[in-house]
CSV table of C-alpha atoms in Angstrom, one decimal:
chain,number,residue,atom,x,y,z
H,1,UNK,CA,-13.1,119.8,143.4
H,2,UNK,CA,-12.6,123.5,144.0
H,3,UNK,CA,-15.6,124.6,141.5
H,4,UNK,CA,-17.8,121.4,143.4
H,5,UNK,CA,-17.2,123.3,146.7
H,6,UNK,CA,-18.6,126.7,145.0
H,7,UNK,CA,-21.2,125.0,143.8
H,8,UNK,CA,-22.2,123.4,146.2
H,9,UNK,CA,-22.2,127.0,148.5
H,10,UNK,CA,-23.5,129.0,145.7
H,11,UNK,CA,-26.4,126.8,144.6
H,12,UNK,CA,-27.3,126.1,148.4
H,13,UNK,CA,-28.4,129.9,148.4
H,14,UNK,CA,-30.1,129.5,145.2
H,15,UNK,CA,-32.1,126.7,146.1
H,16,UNK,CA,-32.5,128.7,149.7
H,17,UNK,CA,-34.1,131.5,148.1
H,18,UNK,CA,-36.3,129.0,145.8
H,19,UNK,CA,-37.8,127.2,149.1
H,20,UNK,CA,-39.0,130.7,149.8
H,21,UNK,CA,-40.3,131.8,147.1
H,22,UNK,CA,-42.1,128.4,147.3
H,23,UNK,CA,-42.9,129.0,150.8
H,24,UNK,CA,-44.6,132.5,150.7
H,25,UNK,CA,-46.5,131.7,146.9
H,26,UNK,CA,-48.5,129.3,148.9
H,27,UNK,CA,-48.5,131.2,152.5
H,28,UNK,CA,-49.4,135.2,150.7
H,29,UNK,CA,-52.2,135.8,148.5
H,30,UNK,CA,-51.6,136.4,144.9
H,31,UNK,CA,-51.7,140.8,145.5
H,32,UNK,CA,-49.2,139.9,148.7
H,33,UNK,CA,-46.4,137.6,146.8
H,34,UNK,CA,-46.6,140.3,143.8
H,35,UNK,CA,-45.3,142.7,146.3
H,36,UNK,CA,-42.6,140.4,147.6
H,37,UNK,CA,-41.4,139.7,144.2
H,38,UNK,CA,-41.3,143.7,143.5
H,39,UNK,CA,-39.4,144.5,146.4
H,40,UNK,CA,-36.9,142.0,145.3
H,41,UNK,CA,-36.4,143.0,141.8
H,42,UNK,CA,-35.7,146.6,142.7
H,43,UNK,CA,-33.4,145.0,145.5
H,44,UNK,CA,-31.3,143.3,143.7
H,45,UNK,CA,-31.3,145.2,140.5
H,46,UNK,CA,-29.7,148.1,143.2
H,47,UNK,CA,-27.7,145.8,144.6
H,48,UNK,CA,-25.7,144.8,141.1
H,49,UNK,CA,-25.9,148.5,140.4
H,50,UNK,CA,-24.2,149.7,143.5
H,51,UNK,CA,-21.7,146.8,144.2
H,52,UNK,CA,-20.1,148.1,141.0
H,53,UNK,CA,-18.5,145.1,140.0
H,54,UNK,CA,-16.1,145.3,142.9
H,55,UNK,CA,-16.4,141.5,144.7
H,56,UNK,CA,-15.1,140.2,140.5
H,57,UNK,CA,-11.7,142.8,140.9
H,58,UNK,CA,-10.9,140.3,144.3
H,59,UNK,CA,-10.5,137.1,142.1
H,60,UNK,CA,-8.2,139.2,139.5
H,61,UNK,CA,-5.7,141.0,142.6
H,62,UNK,CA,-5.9,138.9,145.4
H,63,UNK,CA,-3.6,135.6,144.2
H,64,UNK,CA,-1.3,138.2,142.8
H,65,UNK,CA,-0.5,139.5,146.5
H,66,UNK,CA,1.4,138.2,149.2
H,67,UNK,CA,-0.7,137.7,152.5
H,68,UNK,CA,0.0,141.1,153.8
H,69,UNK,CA,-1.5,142.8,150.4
H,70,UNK,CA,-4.3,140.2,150.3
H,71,UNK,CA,-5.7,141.2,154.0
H,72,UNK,CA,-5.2,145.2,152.8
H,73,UNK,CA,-7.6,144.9,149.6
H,74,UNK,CA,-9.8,142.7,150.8
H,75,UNK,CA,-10.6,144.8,154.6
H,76,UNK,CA,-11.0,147.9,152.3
H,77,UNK,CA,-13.2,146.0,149.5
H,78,UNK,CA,-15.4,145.6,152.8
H,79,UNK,CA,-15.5,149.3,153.7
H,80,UNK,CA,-16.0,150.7,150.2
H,81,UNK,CA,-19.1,148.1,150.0
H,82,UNK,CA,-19.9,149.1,153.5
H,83,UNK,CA,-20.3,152.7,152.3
H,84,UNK,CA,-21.8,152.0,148.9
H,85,UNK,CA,-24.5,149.9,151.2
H,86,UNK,CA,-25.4,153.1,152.8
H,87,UNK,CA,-26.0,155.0,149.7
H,88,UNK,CA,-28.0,152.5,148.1
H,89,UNK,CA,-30.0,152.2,151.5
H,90,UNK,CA,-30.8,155.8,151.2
H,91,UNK,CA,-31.5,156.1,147.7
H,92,UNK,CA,-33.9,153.3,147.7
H,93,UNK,CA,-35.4,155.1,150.9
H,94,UNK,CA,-36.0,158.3,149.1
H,95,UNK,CA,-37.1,157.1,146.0
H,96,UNK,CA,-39.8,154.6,147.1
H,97,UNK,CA,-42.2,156.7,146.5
H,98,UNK,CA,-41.4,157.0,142.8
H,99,UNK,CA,-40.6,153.1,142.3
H,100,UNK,CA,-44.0,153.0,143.2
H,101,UNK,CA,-45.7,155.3,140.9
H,102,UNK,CA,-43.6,153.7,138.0
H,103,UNK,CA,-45.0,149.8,139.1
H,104,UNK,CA,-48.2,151.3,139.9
H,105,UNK,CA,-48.3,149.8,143.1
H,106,UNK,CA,-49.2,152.6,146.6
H,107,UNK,CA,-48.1,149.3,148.4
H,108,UNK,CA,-44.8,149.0,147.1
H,109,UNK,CA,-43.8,152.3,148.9
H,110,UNK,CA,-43.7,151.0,152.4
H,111,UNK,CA,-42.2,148.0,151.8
H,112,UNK,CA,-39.4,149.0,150.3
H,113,UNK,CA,-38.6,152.0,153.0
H,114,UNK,CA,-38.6,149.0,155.4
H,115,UNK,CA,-35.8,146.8,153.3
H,116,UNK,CA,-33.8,149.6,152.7
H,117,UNK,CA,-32.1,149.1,155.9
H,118,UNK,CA,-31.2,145.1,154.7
H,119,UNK,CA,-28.6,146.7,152.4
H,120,UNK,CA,-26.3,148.4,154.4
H,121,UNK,CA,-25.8,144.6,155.9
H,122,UNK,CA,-25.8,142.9,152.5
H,123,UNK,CA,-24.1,144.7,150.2
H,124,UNK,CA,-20.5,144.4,152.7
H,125,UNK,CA,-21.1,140.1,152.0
H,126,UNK,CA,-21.4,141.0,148.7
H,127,UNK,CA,-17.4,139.6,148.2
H,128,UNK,CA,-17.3,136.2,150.5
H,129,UNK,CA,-17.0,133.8,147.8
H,130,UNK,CA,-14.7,136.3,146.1
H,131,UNK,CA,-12.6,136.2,149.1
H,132,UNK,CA,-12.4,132.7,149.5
H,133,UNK,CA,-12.0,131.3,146.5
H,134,UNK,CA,-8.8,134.0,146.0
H,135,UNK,CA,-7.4,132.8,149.2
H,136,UNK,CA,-7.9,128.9,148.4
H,137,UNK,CA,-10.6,128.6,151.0
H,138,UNK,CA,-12.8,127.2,148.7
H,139,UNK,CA,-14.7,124.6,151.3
H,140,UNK,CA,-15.5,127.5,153.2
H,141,UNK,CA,-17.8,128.9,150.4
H,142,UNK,CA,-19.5,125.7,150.7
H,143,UNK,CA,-20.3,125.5,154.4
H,144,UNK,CA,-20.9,129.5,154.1
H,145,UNK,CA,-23.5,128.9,151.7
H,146,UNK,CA,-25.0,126.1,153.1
H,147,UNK,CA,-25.0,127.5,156.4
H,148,UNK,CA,-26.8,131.0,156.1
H,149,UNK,CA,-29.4,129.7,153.8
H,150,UNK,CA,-30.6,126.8,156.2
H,151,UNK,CA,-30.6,130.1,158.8
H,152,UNK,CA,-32.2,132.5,156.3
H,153,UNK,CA,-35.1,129.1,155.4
H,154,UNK,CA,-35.4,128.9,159.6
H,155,UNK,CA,-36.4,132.3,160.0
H,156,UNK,CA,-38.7,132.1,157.1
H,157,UNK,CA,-40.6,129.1,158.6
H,158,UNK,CA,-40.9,130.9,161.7
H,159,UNK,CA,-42.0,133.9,160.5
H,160,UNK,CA,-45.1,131.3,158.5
H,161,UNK,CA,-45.3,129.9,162.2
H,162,UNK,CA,-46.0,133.4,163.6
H,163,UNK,CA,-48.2,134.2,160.8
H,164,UNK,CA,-46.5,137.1,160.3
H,165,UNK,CA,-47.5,139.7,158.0
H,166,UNK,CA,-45.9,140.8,154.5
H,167,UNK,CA,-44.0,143.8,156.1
H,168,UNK,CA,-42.9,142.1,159.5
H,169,UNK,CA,-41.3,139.0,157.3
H,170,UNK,CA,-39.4,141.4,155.1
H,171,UNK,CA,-38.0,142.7,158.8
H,172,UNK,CA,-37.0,139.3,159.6
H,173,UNK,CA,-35.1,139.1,156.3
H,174,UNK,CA,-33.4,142.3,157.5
H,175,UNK,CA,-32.9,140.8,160.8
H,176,UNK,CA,-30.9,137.8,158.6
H,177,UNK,CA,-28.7,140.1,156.3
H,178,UNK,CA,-27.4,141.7,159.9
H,179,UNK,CA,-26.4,137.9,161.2
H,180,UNK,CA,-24.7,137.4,157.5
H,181,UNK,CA,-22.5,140.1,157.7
H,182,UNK,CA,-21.9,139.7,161.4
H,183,UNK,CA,-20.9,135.8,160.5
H,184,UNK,CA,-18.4,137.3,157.4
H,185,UNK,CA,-16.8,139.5,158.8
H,186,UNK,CA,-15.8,137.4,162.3
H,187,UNK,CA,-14.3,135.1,159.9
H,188,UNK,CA,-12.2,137.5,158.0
H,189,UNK,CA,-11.0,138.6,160.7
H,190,UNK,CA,-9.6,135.6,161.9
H,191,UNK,CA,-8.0,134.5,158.8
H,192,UNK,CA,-5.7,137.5,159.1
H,193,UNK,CA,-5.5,138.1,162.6
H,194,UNK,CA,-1.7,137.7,162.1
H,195,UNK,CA,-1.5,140.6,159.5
H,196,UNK,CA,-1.8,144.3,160.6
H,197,UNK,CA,-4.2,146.5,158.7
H,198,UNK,CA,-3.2,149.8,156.9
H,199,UNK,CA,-4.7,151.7,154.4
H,200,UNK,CA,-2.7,151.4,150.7
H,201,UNK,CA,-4.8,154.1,148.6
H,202,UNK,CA,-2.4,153.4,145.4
H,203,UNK,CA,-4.2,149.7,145.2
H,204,UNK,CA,-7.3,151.3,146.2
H,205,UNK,CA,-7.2,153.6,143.5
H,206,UNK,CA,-6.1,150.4,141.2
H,207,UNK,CA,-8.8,148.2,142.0
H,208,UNK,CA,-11.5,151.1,141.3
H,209,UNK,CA,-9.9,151.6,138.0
H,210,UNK,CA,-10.1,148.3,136.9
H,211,UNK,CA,-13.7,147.6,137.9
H,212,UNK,CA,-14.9,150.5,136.9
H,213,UNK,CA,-15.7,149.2,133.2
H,214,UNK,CA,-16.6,145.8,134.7
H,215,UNK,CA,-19.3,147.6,137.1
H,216,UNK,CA,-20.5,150.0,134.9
H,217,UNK,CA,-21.2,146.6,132.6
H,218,UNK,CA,-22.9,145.1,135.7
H,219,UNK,CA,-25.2,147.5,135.5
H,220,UNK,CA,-26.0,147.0,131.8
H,221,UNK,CA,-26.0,143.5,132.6
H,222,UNK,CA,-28.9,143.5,135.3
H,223,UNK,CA,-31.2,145.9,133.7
H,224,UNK,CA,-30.5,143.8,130.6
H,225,UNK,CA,-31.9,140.2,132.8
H,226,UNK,CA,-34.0,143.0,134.2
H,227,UNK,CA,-36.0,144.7,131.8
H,228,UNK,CA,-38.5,142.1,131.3
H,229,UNK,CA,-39.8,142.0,134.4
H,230,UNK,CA,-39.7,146.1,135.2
H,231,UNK,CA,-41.9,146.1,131.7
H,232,UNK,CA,-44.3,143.4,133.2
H,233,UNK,CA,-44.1,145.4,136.4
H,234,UNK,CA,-44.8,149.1,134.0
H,235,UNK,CA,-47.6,147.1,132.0
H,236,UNK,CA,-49.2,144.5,133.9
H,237,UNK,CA,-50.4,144.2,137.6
H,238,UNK,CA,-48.5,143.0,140.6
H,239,UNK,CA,-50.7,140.0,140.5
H,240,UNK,CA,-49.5,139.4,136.6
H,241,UNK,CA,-46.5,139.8,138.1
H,242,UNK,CA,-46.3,137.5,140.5
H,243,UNK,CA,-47.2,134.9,137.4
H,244,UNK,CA,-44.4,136.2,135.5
H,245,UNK,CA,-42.3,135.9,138.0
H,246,UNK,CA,-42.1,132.8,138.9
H,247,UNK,CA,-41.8,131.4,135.7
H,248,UNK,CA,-39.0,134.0,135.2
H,249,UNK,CA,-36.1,132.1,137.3
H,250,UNK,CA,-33.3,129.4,136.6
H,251,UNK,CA,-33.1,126.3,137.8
H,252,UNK,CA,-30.4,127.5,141.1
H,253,UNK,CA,-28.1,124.7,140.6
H,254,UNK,CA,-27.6,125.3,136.6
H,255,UNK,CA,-27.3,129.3,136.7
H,256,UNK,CA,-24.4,128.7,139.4
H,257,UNK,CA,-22.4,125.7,137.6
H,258,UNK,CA,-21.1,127.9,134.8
H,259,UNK,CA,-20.4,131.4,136.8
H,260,UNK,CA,-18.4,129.3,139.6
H,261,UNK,CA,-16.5,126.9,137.2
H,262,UNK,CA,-15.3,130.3,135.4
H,263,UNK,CA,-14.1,132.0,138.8
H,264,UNK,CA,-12.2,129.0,139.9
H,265,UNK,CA,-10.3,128.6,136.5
H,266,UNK,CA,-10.0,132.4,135.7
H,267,UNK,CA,-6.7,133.0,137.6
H,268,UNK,CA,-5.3,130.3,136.0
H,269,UNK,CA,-6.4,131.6,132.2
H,270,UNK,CA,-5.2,134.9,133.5
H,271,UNK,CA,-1.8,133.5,134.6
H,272,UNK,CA,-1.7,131.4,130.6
H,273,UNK,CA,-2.7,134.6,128.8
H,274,UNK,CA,0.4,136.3,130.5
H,275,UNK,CA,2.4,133.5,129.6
H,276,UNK,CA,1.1,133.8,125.6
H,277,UNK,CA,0.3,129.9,126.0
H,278,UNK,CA,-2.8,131.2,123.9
H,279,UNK,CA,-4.0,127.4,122.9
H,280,UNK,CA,-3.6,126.0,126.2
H,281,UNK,CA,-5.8,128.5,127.3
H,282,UNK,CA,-8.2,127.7,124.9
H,283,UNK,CA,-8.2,124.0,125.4
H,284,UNK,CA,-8.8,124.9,129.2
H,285,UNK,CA,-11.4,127.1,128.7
H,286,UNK,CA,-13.3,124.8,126.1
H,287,UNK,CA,-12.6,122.1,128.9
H,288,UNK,CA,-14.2,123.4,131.0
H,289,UNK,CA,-17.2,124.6,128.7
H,290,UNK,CA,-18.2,121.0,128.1
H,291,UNK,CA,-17.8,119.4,131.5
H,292,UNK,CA,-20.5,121.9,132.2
H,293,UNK,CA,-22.3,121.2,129.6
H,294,UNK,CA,-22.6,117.5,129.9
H,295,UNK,CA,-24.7,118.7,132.8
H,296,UNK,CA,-26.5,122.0,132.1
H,297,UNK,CA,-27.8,120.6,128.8
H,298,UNK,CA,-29.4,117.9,129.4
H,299,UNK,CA,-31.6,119.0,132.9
H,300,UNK,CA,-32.6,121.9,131.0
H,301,UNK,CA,-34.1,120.2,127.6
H,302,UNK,CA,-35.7,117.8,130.3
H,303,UNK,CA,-37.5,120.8,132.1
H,304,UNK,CA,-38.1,122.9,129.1
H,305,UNK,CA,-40.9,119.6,128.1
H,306,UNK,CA,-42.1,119.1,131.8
H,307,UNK,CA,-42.6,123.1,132.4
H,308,UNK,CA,-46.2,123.1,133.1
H,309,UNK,CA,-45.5,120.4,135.8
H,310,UNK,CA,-42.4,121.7,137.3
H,311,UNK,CA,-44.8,125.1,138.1
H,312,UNK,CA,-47.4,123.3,139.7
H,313,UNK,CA,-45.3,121.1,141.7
H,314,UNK,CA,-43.0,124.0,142.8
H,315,UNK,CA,-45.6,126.9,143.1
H,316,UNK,CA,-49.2,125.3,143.0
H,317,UNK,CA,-51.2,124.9,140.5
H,318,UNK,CA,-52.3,128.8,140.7
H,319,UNK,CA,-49.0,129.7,139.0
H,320,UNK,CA,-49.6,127.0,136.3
H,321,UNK,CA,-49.3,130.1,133.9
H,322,UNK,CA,-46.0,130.7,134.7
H,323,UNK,CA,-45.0,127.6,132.8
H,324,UNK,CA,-45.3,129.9,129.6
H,325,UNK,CA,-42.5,132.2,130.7
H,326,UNK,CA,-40.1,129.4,132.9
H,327,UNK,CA,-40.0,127.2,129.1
H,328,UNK,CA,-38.6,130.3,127.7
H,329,UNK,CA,-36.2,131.3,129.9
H,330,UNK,CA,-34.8,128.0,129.8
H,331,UNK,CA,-33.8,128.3,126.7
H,332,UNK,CA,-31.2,131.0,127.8
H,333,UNK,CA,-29.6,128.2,129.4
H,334,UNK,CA,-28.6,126.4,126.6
H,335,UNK,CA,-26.2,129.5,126.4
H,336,UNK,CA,-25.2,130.3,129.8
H,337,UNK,CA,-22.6,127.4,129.6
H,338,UNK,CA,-19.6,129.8,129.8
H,339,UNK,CA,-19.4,133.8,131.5
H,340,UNK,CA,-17.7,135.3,128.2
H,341,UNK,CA,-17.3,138.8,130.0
H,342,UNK,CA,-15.1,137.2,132.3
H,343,UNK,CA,-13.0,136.0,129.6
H,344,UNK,CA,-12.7,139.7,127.9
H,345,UNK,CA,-12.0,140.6,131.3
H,346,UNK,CA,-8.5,138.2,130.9
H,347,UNK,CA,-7.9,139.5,127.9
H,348,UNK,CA,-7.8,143.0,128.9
H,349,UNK,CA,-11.0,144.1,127.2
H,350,UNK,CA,-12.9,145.4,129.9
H,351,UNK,CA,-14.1,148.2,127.8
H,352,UNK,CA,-15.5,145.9,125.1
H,353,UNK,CA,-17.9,144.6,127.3
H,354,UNK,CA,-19.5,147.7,128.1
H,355,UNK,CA,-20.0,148.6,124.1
H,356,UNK,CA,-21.6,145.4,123.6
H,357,UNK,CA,-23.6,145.3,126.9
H,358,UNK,CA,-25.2,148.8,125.8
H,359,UNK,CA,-26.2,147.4,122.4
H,360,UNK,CA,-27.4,144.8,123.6
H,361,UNK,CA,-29.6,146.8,126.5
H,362,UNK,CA,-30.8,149.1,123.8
H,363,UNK,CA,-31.7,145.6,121.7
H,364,UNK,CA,-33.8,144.6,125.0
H,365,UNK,CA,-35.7,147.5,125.6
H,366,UNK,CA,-37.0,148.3,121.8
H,367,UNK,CA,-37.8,144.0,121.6
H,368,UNK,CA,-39.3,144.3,125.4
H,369,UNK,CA,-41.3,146.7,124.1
H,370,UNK,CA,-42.2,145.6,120.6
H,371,UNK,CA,-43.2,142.0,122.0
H,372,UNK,CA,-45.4,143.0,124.6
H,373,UNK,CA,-47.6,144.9,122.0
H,374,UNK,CA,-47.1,141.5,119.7
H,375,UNK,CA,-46.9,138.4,121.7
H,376,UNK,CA,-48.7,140.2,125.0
H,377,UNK,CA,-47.6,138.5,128.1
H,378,UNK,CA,-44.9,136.1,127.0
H,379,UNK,CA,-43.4,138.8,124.8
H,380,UNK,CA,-40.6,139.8,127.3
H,381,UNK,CA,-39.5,137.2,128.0
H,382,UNK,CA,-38.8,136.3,124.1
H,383,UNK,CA,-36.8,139.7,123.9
H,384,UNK,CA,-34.7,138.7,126.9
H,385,UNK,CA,-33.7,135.5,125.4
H,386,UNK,CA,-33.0,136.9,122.3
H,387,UNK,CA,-30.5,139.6,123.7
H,388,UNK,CA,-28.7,137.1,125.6
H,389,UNK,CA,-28.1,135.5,122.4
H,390,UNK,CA,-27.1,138.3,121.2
H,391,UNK,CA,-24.4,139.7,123.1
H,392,UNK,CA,-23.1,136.2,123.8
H,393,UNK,CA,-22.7,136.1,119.6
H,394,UNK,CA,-20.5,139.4,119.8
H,395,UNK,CA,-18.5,138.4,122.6
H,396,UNK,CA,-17.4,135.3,121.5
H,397,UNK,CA,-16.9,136.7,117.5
H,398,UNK,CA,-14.0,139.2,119.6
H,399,UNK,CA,-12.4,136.7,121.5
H,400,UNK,CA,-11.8,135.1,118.2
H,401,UNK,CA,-10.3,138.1,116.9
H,402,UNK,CA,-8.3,139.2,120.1
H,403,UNK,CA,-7.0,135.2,120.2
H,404,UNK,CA,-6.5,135.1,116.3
H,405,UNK,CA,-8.3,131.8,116.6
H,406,UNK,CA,-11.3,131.0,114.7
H,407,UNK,CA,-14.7,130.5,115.8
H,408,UNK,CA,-14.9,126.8,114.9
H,409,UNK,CA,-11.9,126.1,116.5
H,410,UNK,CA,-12.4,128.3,119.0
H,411,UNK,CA,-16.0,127.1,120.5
H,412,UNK,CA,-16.4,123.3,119.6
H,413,UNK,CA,-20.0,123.2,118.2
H,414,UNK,CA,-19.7,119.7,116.9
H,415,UNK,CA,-19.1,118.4,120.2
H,416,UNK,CA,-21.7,121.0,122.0
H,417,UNK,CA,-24.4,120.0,119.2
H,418,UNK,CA,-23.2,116.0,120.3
H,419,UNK,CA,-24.6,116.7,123.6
């Protein structure tokens, strides 16, 4: 029920953002969506970047403190965010200019001095569902997410009813990130009205230690889901990439399922690891891996035959092209049933995850690079399956050897393959 709840709040701003995108393909010209999509990638590739894996550290501290602790880390999770929005609202500010010249677009530059502002408001609401879930308010994730995105979709539609230019709707969407953090932090507030605030810099300092690896992976991690699209971007036009784009996405519901089903159970495996109860841990894990793959599995084989159609229904029949890119991404699905950083996190192996995240970004950019020349503009997105495949290989090959388990036993691909 817990994981149902984020879910249901998680996928709600998935399938928010999706209207949109639906929305302004058919309201902006080809040239006009192009930008939109560019501003967003460089958006919210910073935004991974300067979040630093922080919100993740909330689900690992918070159920270990009592309520006083809890309101401490989680007020001054806010305010280091709060600060790292500022910096990332600058830096994306001052380097517009060169973002541009790299994506070839002169356009891009104003648009994305105007969203700047929108992270010093977003980045502080990076944590809510971290919070939540930590403090079993789970339903609150739900209505949260549910909530903002019918707000966000409302200010979109009026911005269409306007007729609003490309620049003024990206201020509206600014105008949206203030009335989200606003909303957050009102209700953190009241949750621990009864608790009085101090600083504790020794859990501070703790908190930054531990996600430290885990951000620096982040990073990896986006420029790894990334690099396909900044090589479209480098190489093709914003037109192209508007194509590209939108076949370049994952179906909202599915690409939420697995990450939330792993942050409700991960204090749980944390609290069996500590216990040594090694294979109740893995019974719970693998539990867990096949409930959501009785349902990931079977939407996405479905979509992966009825790609064409799914992009004309969803973005018209101008972006029938995307189709090409949308049935290979899909395929990364099939192994996005589990987070298996999360569960080197558990085991203490933060660090791992950054060596394999960097081979596996290297792996990207030389395939990225070698299939555009081959396979032109499908190319990569081939390379980015294949290096999710990859590092999803070497993670799981550790956590074998860290559990002394073996693979078969450990990941159940008879009854995987079943389904």
């Amino acid at each position: 029920m817990q994981t149902l709840f984020v879910v249901i709040g998680k996928s709600s701003e998935k399938i928010i953002l999706l209207l949109i995108a639906i929305i302004l393909a058919r309201y902006l010209t080809m040239q006009e969506f192009g930008n939109y999509r560019q501003v967003m990638l460089v958006f919210s590739t910073l935004v991974v970047i300067f979040t630093l894996g922080i919100p993740n550290s909330i689900n690992y501290f918070v159920p270990l403190f009592t309520h006083n602790r809890q309101k401490t880390m989680i007020i001054q999770t806010f305010i280091v965010l709060s600060a790292l929005g500022i910096v990332m609202s600058t830096i994306m500010f001052i380097f517009s200019r060169q973002f541009a010249i790299l994506f070839r677009n002169e356009q891009l530059e104003l648009y994305l001095k105007i969203f700047s502002i929108a992270s010093l408001f977003y980045l502080p609401s990076q944590s809510y569902a971290n919070v939540f879930i930590s403090i079993k308010k789970v339903n609150i994730v739900g209505i949260l997410g549910f909530g903002l995105g019918l707000i966000k979709l409302i200010f979109i539609l009026i911005s269409i009813y306007l007729k609003l230019n490309l620049d003024n709707i990206l201020k509206v969407l600014i105008l949206f990130s203030i009335v989200q953090f606003l909303v957050y932090f009102i209700i953190i507030l009241k949750l621990f009205k009864d608790v009085r605030f101090k600083i504790d810099l020794a859990m501070l300092k703790e908190q930054i230690l531990f996600t430290l690896p885990l951000g620096l992976a982040a990073m990896i991690g986006i420029l790894i889901r990334k690099m396909d699209q900044i090589m479209i971007s480098t190489f093709f036009t914003p037109k192209e990439y508007a194509i590209y784009s939108n076949g370049a996405f994952e179906i909202p519901f599915l690409m939420i399922l697995s990450t939330s089903a792993m942050a409700v159970l991960m204090p749980l495996l944390v609290n069996l690891y500590k216990e040594n109860k090694v294979n109740e841990f893995v019974d719970k894990w693998n539990k867990s891996i096949i409930k959501v793959s009785l349902i990931i599995f079977p939407i996405t084989i479905f979509f992966i035959f009825y790609a064409k159609e799914a992009m004309i229904i969803i973005f018209s029949l101008k972006y029938s092209e995307s189709s090409q890119v949308f049935s290979i991404y899909l395929i990364s699905q099939l192994i996005k049933i589990t987070v298996f950083g999360n569960v080197l996190l558990i085991l203490g192996k933060s660090k791992l995850i950054i060596r394999y995240s960097v081979i596996t970004l290297f792996l990207n950019f030389i395939l990225n690079y070698l299939f555009i020349n081959i396979f032109g503009f499908i190319g990569p997105a081939i390379a980015t399956v294949v290096s999710i495949g990859v590092i999803a290989l070497l993670q799981l090959i550790k956590i074998g050897d860290i559990l002394k388990i073996k693979i078969k036993y450990l990941w159940q691909w008879k009854k995987l393959s079943s389904i």
